[in-house]
Coordinates of C-alpha atoms in Angstrom, one line a residue:
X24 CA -181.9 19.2 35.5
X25 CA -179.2 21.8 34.8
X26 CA -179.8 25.0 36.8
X27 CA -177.5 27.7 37.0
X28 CA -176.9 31.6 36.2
X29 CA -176.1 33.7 32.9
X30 CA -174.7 37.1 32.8
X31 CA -176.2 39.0 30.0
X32 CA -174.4 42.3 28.6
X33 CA -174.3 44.3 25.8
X34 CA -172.5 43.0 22.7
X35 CA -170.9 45.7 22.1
X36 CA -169.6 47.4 25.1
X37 CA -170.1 44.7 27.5
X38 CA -172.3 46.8 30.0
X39 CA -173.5 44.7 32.4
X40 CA -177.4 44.1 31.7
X41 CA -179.1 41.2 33.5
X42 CA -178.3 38.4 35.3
X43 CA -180.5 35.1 34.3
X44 CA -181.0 32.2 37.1
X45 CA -182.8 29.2 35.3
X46 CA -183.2 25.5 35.4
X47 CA -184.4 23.9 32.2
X48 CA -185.4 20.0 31.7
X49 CA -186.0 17.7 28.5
X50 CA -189.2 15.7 29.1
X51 CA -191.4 13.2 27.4
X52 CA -193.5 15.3 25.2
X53 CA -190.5 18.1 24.9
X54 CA -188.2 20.4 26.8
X55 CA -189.1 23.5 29.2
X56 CA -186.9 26.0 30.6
X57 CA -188.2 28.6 33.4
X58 CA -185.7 31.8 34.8
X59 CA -185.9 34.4 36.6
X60 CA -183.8 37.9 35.8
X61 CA -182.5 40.3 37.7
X62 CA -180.9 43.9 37.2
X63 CA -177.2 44.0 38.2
X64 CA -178.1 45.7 41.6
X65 CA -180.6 42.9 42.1
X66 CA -183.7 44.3 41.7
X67 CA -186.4 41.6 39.7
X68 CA -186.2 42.3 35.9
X69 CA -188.4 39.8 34.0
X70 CA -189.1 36.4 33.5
X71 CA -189.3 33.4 30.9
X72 CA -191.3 30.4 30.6
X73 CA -190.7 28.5 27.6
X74 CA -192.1 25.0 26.4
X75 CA -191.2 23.1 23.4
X76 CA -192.7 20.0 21.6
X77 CA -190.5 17.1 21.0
X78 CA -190.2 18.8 17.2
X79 CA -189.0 22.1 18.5
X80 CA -192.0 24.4 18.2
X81 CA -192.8 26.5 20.9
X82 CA -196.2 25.3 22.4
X83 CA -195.9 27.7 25.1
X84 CA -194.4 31.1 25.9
X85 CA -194.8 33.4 28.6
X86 CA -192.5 36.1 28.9
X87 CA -192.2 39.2 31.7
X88 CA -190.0 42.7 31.2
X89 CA -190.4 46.2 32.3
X90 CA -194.1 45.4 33.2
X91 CA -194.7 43.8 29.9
X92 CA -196.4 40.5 28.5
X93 CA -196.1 38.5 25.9
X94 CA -198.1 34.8 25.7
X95 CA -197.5 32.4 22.5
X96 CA -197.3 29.5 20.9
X97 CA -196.9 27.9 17.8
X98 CA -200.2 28.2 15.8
X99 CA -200.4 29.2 12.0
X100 CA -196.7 29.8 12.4
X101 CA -196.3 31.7 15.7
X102 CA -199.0 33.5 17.3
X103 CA -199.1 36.0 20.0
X104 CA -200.7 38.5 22.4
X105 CA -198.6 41.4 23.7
X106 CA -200.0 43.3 27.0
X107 CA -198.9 47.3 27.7
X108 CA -197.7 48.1 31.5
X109 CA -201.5 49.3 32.4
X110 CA -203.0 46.0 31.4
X111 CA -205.7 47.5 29.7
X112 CA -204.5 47.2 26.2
X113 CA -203.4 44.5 24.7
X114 CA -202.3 43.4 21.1
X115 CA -202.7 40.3 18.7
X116 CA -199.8 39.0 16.3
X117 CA -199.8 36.6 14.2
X118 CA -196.8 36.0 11.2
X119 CA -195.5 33.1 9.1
X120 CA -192.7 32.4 11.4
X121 CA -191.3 29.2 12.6
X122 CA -190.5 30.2 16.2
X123 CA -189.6 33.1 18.5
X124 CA -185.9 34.4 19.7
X125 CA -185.2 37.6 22.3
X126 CA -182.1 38.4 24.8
X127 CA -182.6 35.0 26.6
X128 CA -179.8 32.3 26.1
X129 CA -183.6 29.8 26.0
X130 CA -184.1 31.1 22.6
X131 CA -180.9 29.7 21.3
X132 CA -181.3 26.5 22.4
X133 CA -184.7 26.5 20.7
X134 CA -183.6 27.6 17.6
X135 CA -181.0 24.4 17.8
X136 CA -183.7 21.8 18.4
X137 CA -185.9 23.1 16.1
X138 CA -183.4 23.0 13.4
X139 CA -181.3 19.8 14.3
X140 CA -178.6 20.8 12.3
X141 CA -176.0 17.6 11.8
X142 CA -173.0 16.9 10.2
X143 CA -171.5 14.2 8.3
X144 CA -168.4 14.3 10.4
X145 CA -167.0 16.6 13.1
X146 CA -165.0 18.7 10.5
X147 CA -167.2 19.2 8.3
X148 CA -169.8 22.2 8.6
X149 CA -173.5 21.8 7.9
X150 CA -175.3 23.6 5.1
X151 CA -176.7 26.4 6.5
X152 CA -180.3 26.2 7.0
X153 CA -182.7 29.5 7.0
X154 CA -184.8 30.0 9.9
X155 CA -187.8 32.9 10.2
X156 CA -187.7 33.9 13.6
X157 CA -190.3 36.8 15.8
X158 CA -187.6 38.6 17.8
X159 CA -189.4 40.0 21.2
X160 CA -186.6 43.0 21.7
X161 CA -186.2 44.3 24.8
X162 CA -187.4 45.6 27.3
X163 CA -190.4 46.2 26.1
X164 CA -191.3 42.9 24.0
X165 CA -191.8 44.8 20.7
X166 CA -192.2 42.2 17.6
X167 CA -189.7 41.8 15.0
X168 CA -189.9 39.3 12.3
X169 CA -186.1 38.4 11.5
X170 CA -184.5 36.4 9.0
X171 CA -181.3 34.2 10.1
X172 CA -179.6 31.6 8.3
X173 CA -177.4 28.8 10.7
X174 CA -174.6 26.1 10.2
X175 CA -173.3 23.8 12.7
X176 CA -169.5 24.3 12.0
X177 CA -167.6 22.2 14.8
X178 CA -168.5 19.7 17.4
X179 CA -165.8 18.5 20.0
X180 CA -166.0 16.0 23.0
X181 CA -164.3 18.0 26.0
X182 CA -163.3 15.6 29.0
X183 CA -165.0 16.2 32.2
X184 CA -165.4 14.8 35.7
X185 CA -169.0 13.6 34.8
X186 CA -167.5 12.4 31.5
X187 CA -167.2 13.5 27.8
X188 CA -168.9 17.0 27.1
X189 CA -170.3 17.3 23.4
X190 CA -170.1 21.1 22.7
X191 CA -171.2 22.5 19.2
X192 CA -170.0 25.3 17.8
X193 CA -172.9 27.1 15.6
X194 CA -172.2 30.3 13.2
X195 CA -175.5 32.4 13.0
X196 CA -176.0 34.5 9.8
X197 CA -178.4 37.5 9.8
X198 CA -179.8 37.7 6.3
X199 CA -181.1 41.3 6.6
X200 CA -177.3 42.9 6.9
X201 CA -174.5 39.8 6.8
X202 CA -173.5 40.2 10.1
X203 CA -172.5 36.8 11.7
X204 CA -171.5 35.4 15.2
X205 CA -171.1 31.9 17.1
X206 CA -172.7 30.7 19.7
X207 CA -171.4 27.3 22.0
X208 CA -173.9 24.9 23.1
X209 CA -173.6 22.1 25.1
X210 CA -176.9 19.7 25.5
X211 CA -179.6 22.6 26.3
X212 CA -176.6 25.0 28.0
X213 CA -175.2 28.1 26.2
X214 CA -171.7 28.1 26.9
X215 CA -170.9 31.1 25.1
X216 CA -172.4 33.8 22.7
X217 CA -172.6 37.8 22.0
X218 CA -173.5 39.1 25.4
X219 CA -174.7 35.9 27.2
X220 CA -171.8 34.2 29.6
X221 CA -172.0 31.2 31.3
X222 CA -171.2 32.0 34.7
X223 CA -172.5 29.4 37.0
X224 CA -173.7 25.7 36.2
X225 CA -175.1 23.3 39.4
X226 CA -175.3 20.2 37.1
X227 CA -174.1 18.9 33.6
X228 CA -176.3 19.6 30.5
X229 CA -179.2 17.7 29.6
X230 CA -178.4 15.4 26.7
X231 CA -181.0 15.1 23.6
X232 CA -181.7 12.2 22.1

């Protein structure tokens, strides 16, 4: 069970944000991952709990920040109910989407086992595959249906003490304005991607089968 701590920042000026301590665990019917944020002084900042099927699809999401709520799952694409900081109101959503993605490096790694993007050998890319995600921006959770489009580009084996360490390199397209990053994943581990670093790892990466 890998368990360990993220730093999260801004992309573009690398402010520090949040720090993310999580432990996350492939099972029989799927793979879960649970964390805990905290602002940089310490203070609590959110939380995640995610579930996925063994096909990828979220079957359950509950996600905490800046006193708001979001619960979903997949259901007629994704559905979802948002609650405001009073807990009196609280909204619906529903859209055609195949999953959902926010600041949490969870999301990546459900995006890659909901795709499970391959390649014929290690130098050779994958198509790229489109992918309608519901981004739940922060901090206060609002919905945003994005478009992205993602190709696994590179895998390499990396020596370690516990063995050889499969890490894939995947280049993520926005389809809305072109812009495009990488992101480095290792089992269900992000290594590295825009404003998510790696900083502390207890145990190896779980590896999918």
């Amino acid at each position: 069970m890998p368990r360990g701590r993220y730093s999260l920042h801004d992309p573009h000026d690398h402010t520090p944000l949040r720090e993310e301590h999580f432990h996350c665990a492939p099972g029989p019917s799927g793979w879960r991952y649970v964390s805990q944020l905290t602002t940089p002084s310490g203070a609590p900042a959110g939380s995640v709990d995610l579930a996925l099927d063994d096909l990828g699809r979220p079957v359950r999401l509950e996600l905490h920040s800046a006193d708001w709520q979001v619960r979903g799952a997949a259901l007629d694409g994704v559905t979802w109910v948002r609650t405001d900081p009073t807990g009196v109101h609280a909204t619906e959503g529903n859209v055609r989407a195949h999953a959902f993605t926010g600041v949490s490096p969870a999301f990546l790694v459900a995006t890659v086992r909901l795709l499970r993007l391959t390649s014929a050998a290690v130098s050779v890319p994958s198509p790229a595959t489109r992918v309608r995600l519901v981004a739940l921006t922060d901090p206060v959770l609002a919905p945003r249906t994005v478009d992205q489009s993602w190709a696994l580009v590179e895998r390499e084996a990396h020596a370690t003490d516990n063995g050889p360490l499969t890490v894939d390199k995947y280049q993520v397209t926005a389809l809305d304005t072109g812009e495009q990053h990488t992101v480095h994943i290792a089992g269900d581990v992000v290594l590295a991607a825009p404003g998510i670093e790696l900083e502390h790892l207890e145990s190896p990466p779980s590896v999918f089968t």
